[in-house]
Coordinates of C-alpha atoms and ligand atoms in Angstrom, one line a residue:
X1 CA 140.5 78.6 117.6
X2 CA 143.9 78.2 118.9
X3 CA 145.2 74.6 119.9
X4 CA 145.5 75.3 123.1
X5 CA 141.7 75.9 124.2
X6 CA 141.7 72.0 122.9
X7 CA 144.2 71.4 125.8
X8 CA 142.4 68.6 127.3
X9 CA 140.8 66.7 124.5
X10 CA 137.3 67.2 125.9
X11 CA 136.3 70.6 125.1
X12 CA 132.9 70.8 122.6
X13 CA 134.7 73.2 120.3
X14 CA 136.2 72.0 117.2
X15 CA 139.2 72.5 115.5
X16 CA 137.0 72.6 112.1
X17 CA 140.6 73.5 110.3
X18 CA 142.1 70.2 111.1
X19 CA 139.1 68.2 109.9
X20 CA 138.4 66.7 106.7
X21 CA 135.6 68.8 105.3
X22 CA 133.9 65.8 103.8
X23 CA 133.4 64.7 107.5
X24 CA 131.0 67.5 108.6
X25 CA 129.9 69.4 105.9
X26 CA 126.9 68.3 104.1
X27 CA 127.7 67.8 100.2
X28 CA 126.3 70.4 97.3
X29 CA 123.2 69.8 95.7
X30 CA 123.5 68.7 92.9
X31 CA 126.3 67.1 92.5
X32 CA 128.9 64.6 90.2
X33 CA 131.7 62.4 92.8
X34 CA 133.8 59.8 91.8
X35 CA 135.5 57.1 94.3
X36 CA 139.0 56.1 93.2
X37 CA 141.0 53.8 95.1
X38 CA 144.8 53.4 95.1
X39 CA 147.4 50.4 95.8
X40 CA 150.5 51.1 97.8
X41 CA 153.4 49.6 96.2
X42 CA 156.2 51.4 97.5
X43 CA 155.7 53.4 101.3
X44 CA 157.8 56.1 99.9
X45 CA 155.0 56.8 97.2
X46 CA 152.6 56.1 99.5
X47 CA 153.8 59.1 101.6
X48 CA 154.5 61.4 98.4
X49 CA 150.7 60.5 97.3
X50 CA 149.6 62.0 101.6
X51 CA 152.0 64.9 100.6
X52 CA 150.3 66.1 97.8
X53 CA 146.8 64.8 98.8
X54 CA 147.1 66.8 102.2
X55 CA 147.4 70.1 99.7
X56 CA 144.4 69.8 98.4
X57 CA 141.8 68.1 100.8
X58 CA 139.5 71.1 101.8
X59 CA 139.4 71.5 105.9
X60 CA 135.5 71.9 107.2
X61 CA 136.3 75.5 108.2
X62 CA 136.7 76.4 104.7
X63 CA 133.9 76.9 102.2
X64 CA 136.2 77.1 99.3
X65 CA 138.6 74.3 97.7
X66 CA 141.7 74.8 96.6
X67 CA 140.7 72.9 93.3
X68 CA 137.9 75.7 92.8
X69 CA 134.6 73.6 92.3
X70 CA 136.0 70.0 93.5
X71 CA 136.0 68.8 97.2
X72 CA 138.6 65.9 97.7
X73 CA 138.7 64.2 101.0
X74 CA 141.2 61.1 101.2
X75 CA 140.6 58.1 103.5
X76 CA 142.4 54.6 103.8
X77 CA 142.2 51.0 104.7
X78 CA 144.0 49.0 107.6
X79 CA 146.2 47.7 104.5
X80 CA 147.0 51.1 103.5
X81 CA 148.1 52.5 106.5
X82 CA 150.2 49.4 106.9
X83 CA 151.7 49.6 103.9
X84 CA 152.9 53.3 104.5
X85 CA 154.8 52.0 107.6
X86 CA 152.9 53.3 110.3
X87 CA 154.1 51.5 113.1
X88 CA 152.4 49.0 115.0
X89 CA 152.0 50.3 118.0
X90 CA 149.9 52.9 116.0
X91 CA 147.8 50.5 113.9
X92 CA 147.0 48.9 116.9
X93 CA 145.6 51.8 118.6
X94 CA 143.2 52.1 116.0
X95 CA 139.5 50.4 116.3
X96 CA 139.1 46.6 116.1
X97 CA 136.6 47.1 113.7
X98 CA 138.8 49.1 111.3
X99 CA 141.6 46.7 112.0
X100 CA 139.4 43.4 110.9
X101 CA 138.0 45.0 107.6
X102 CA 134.7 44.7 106.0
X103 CA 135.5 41.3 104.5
X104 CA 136.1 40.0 108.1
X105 CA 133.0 41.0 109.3
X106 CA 130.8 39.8 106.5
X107 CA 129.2 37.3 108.4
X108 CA 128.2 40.3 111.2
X109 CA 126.8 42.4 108.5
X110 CA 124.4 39.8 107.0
X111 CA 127.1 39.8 104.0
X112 CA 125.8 36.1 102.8
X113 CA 124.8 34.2 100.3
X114 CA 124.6 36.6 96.9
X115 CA 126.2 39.7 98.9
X116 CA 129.2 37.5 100.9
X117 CA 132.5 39.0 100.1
X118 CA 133.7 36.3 97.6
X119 CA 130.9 37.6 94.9
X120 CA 132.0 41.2 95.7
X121 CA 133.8 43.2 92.8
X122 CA 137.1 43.2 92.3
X123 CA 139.4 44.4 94.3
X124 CA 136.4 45.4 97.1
X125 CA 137.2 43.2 100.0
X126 CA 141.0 42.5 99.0
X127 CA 143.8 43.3 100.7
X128 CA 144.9 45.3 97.3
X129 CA 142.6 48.8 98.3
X130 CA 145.1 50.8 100.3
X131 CA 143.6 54.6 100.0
X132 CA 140.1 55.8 98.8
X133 CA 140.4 59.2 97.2
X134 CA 136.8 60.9 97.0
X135 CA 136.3 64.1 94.6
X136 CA 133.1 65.6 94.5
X137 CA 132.1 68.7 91.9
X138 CA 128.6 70.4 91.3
X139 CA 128.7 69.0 87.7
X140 CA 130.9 66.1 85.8
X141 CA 132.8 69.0 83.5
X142 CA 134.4 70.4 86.7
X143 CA 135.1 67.1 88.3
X144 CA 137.2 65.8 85.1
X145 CA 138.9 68.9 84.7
X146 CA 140.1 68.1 88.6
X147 CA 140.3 64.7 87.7
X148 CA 142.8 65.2 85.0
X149 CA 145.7 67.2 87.0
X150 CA 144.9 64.4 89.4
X151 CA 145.5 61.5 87.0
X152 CA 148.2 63.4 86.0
X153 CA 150.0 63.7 89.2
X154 CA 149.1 60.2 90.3
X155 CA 150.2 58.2 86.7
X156 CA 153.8 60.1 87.1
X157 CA 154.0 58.5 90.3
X158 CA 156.0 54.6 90.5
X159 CA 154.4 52.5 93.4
X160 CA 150.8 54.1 92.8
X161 CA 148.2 52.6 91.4
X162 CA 144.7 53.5 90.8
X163 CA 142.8 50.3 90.7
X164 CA 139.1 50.8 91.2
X165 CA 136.9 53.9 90.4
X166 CA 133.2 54.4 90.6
X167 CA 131.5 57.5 89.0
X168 CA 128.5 58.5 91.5
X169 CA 125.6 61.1 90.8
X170 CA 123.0 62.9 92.9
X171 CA 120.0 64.3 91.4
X172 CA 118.5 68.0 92.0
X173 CA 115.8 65.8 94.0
X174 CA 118.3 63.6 95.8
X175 CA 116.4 60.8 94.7
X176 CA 117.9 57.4 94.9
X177 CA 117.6 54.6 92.7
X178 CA 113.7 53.2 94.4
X179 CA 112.1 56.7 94.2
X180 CA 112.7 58.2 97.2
X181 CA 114.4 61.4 98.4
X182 CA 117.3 60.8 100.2
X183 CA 119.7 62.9 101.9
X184 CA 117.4 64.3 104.1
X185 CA 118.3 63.3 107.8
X186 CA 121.3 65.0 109.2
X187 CA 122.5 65.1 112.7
X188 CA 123.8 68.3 114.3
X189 CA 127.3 68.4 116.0
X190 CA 128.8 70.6 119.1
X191 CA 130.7 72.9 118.6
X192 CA 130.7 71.9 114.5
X193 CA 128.7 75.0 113.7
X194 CA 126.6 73.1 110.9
X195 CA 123.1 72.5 111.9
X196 CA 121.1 69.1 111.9
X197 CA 118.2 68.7 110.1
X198 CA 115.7 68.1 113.1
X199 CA 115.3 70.8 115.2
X200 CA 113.7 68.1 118.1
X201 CA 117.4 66.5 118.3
X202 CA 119.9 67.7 120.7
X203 CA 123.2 68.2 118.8
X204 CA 125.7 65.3 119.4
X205 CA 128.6 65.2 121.4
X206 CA 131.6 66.0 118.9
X207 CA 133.3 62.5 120.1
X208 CA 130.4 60.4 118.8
X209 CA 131.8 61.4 115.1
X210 CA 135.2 62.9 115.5
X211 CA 138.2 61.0 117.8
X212 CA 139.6 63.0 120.2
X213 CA 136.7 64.9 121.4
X214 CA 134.0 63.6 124.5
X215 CA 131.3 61.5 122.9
X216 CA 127.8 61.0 124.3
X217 CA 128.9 58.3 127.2
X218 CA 131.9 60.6 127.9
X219 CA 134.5 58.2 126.5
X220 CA 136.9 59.6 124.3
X221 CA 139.2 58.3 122.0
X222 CA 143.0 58.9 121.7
X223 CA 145.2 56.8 119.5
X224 CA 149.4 56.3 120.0
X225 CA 150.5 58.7 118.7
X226 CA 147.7 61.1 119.5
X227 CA 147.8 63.5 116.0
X228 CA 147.4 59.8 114.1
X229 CA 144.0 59.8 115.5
X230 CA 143.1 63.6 116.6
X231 CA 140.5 64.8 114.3
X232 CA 140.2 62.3 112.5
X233 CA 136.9 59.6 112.1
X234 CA 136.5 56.4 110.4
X235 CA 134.1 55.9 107.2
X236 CA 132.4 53.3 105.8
X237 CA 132.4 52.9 102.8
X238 CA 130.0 50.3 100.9
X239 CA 128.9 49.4 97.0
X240 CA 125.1 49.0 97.5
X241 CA 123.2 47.0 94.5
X242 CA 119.8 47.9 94.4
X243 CA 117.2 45.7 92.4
X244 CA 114.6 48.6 91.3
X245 CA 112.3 46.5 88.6
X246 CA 112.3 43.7 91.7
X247 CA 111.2 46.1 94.2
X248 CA 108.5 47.8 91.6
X249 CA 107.2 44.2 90.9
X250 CA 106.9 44.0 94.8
X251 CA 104.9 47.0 95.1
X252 CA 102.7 45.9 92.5
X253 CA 101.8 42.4 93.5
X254 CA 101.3 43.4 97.0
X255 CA 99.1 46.3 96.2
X256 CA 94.9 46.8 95.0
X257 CA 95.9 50.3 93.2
X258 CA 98.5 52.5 92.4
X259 CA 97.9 54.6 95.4
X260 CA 98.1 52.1 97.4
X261 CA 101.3 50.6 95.9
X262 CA 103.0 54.3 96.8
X263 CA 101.2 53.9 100.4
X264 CA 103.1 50.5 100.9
X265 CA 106.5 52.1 99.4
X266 CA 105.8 54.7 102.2
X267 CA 105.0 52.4 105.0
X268 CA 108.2 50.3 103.8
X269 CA 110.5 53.2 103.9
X270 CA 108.5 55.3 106.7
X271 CA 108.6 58.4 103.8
X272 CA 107.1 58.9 101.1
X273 CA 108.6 58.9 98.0
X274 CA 108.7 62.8 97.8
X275 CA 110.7 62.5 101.0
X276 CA 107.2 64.0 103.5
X277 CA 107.0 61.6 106.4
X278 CA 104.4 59.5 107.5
X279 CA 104.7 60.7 110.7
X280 CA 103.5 64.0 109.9
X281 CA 100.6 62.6 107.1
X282 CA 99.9 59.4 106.9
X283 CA 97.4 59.7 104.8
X284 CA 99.0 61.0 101.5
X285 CA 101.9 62.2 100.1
X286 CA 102.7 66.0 100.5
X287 CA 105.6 67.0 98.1
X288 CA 106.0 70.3 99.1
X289 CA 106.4 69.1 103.1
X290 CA 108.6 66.3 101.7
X291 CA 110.5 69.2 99.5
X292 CA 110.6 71.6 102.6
X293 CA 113.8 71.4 105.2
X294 CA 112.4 73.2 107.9
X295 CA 109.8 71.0 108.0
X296 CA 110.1 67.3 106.3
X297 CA 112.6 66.0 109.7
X298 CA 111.3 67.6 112.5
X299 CA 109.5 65.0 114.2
X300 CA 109.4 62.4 116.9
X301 CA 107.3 59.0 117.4
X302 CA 107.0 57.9 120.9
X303 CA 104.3 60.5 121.8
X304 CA 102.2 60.2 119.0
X305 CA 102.8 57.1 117.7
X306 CA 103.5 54.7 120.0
X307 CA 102.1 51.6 117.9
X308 CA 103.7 52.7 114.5
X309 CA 100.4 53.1 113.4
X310 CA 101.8 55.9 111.2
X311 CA 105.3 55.0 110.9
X312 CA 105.6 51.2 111.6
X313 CA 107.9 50.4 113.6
X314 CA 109.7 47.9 111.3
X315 CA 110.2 50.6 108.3
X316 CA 113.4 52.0 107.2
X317 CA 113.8 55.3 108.8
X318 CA 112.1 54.0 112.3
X319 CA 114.6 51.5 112.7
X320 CA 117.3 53.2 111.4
X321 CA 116.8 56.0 114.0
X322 CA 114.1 55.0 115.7
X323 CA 114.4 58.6 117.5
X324 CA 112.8 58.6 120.9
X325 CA 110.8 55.0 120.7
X326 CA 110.7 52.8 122.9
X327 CA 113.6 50.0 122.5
X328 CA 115.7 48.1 124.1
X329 CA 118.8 50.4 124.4
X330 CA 119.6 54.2 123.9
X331 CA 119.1 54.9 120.5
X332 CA 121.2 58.1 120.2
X333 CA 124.8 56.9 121.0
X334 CA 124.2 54.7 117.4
X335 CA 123.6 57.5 115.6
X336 CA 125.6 58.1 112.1
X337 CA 126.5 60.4 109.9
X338 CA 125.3 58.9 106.3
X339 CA 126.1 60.2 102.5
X340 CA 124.6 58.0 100.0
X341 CA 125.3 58.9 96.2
X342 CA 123.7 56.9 93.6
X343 CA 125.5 54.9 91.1
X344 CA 124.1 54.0 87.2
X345 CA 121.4 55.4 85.3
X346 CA 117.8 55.3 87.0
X347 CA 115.6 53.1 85.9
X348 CA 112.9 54.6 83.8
X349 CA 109.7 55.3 85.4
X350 CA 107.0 52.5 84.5
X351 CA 109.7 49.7 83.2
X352 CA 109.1 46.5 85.7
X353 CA 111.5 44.4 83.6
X354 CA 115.2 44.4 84.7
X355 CA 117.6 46.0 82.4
X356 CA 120.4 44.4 83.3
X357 CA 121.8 47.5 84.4
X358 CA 124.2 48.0 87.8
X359 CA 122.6 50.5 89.5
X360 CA 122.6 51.7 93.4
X361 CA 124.1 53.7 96.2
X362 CA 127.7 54.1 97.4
X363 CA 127.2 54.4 100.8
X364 CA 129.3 56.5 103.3
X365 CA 129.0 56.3 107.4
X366 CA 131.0 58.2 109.0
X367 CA 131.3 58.0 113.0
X368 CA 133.4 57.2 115.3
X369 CA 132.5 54.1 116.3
X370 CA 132.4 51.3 113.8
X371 CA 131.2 48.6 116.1
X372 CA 128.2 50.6 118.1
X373 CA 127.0 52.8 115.3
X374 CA 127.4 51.2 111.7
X375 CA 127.9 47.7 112.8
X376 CA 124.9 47.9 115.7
X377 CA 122.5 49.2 113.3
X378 CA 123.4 47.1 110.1
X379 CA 123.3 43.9 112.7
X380 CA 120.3 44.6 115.5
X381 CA 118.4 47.6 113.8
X382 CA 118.5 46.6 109.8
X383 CA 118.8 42.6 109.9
X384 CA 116.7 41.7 113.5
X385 CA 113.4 43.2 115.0
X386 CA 113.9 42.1 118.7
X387 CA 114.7 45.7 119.6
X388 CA 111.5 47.0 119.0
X389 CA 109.5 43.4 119.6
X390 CA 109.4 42.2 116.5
X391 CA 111.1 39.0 116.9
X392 CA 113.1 38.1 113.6
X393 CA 111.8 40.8 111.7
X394 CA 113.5 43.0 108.9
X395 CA 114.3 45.6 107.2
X396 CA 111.9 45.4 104.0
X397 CA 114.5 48.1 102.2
X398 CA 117.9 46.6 103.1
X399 CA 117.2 43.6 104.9
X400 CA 118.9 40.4 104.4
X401 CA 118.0 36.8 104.1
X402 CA 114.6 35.9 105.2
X403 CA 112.6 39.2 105.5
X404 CA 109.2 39.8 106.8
X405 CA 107.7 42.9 108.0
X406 CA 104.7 43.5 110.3
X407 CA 102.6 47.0 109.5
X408 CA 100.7 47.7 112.5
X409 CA 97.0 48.6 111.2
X410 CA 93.5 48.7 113.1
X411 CA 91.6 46.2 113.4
X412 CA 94.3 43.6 113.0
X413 CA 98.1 44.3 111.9
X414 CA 99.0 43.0 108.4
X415 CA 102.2 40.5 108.2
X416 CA 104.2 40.6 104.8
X417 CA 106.0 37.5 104.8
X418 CA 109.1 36.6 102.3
X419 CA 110.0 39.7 101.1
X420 CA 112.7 39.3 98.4
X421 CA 115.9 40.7 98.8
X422 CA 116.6 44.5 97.0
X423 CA 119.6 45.5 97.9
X424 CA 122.9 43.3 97.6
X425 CA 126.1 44.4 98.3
X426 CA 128.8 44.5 95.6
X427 CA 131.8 45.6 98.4
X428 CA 133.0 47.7 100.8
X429 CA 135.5 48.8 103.1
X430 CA 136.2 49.8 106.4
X431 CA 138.6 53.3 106.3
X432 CA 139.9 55.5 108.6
X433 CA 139.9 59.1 107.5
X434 CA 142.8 61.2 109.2
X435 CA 142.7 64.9 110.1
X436 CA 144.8 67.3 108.3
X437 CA 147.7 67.4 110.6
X438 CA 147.8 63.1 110.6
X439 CA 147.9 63.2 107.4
X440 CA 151.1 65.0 106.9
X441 CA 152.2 63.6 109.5
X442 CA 151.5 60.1 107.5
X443 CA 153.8 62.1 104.6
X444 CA 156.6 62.5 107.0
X445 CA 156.7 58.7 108.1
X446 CA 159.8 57.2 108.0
X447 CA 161.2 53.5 106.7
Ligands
HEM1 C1 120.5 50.8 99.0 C2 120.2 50.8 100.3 C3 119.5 52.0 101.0 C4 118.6 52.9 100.5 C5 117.9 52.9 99.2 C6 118.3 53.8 101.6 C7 117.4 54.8 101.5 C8 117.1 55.7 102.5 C9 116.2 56.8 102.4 C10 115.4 57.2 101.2 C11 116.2 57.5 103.6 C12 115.3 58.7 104.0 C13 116.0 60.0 103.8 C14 116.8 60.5 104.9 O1 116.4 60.3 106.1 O2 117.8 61.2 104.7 C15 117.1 56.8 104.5 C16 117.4 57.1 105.8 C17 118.4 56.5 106.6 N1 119.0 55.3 106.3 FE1 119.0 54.4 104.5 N2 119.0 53.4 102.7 C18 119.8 52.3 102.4 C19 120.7 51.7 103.2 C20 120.9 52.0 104.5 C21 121.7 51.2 105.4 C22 122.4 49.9 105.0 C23 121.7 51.8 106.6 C24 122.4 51.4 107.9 C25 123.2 50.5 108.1 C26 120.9 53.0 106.5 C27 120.7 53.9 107.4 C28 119.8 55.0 107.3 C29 119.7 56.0 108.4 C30 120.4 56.1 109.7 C31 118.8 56.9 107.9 C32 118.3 58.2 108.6 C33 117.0 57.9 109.3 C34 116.5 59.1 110.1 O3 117.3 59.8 110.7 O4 115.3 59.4 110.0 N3 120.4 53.1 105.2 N4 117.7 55.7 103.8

């Protein structure tokens, strides 16, 4: 599509060559990714690293890397765009969000107690973690064959410095660490040509995940220069501990059966764990349903399930897109793009002891708008239950702090009160991920 049918900055088609492909384009099943971050120590390496990053980051209009098997898409901090030299004016255009960091916002996030930023690993949080790389391959012989020019390249390079890496996995299942299949939920984009996973939801307005485009309240947004921000979205990015022997013991001491622990992990999550909904059988698990694309997202609640009878109204999925329910507010304009890839070995099946083990998601949003998608549902949708009535209610995956949870049941609703805590968070960070064009314009920088 030539530039110029983009003319006005609202048209619904997308320059898919000047986008990151790790933005639109759903990942490869299975899969191997690594997350490295870098320190900028000198702008001038900084740049050289955008240079040669910019050659081999994949666009979404093309299916094939230039690293064969392995997808690299590049993203970096507030710090890191500072420490390149981008000028002022230009940071300042950027979102507030973005500009505070994850750290900042801790308080916001429910990042307290055992998951507040000063327990976070090292150097999550600091002002050290300039630039997050991201290379994903279908298997880990690929991705350290990639990862070995790379290393190469990068350890020739004075004023670099790789200082963080996490090794993530996702299984032929997509299962993540509690049981479940993940991965399943995708929304559809305008003019993206890559299709959503429920057929019942409109596609979004490009804007709502790319800047520079209309979003769904017809803002859209331009930064100073304009091809800093053109094409480009912010992602973020999060360390996600999850206690699975904790959450099994939950199950268990909530529970009369086995069947009905796997009936309480479904109301909990509003899935089962084979990934079928409750929505469309509440009654029992259906694998093949939960295995089946066409089928295991295309649903809706208001209609038939007002009450969250089937799908309560407090579980995971409802809240997180509680779709067309009833709540306070419009539920589509918090809408994200998420891709979770779990970290450490699973825990075997039937162990209800903790290993010991660090095991969880690394967590990816991308959209937009940090503040009224990521923040909005980690803040009112995840950690509150006002927008659904619920008063102080949470979520009993990823809640925080004090977490009960009210499953809507006939004749009288059952209250689950003092959930523990499953999930902590071991860091994160707020990063903007430029289009191709930004980021050799970012190369080009000068002192
Ligand atoms: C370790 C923590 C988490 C686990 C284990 C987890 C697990 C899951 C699973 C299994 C699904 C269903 C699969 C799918 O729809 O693709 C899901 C959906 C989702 N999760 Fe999470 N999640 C976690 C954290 C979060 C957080 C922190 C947020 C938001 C701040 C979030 C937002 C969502 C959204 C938006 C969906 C899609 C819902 C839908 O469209 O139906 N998740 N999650």
């Amino acid at each position: 599509m030539p530039l110029n049918a983009m003319s006005d900055g609202t048209d619904n088609v997308l320059e898919l060559d000047d986008i990151q492909s790790g933005v639109l384009r759903p990942r490869p099943t299975p899969y191997v990714a690594t997350y490295i971050a870098f320190r900028i120590d000198d702008p001038k390496a900084g740049r050289d690293l955008m240079a040669r990053v910019s050659r081999v980051v994949t666009s979404a209009a093309n299916p094939t890397s230039p690293l064969a098997d392995t997808w690299v898409s590049v993203a970096l901090t507030y710090q890191g765009l500072k420490a390149l030299g981008v000028p002022q004016e230009a940071l300042e255009s950027l979102s507030w969000e973005f500009r505070q960091g994850m750290a900042a916002r801790a308080h916001e996030l429910g990042d307290t107690g055992e998951s507040a930023p000063e327990n976070w690993e090292e150097p999550l949080g600091s002002s050290d973690l300039h630039v997050v790389l991201v290379a994903v391959s279908p298997d880990e012989e690929r991705l350290e064959r990639a990862l070995d020019r790379a290393r190469e390249t990068y350890r020739s390079m004075s004023g670099i410095k790789a200082i963080w890496r996490q090794n993530c996995h996702a299984l032929p299942t997509e299962t993540e660490p509690f049981g479940f299949r993940d991965g399943i939920s995708h929304p559809a984009i305008e003019g993206s040509g890559i299709p959503g996973s429920n057929p019942q939801e409109r596609p979004f307005k490009a804007g709502a995940f790319v800047l520079g485009y209309r979003d769904e309240l017809g803002g859209v947004q331009k930064t100073t220069p304009e091809i800093l921000g053109r094409n480009g979205t912010y992602v973020v990015f999060r360390k996600l501990h999850q206690r699975v022997a904790a959450f099994r013991q939950y199950l268990k001491a909530n529970s009369t059966s086995a069947a009905d622990e796997e009936l309480l992990a479904a109301k909990m999550m509003g899935r089962w764990r084979s990934g079928a909904p409750l929505a469309l059988c509440p009654f029992h698990d259906d694998p093949e349903l939960g295995g089946d694309p066409r089928r295991n997202n295309d649903f809706l609640f208001e209609a038939d399930d007002p009450t969250g009878l089937k799908t309560p109204g407090g579980s995971h999925i409802r809240r997180c897109n509680p779709r067309d329910a009833a709540i306070a507010g419009v539920a589509r304009i918090h809408r994200m793009i998420r891709r979770g890839t779990a970290y450490g070995p699973m825990l075997p099946e039937g162990v209800m002891v903790d290993d010991g083990v660090d095991r969880g998601l690394m967590f990816a949003f991308v959209g937009a708008h940090i503040g009224r998608q990521f923040e909005f549902v980690q803040s009112q949708w995840v950690n509150d239950g006002i927008f659904f009535g619920a008063g102080d209610d949470k979520d009993p995956i990823v809640g925080a702090g004090e977490i009960n949870f009210t499953l809507p049941r006939k004749p009288v609703r059952k209250r689950l009160q003092g959930i523990p805590r499953f999930v902590v968070t071991r860091g994160g960070e707020y990063c903007f991920m430029p289009g191709l064009r930004a980021l050799r314009w970012l190369a080009e920088l000068e002192s």
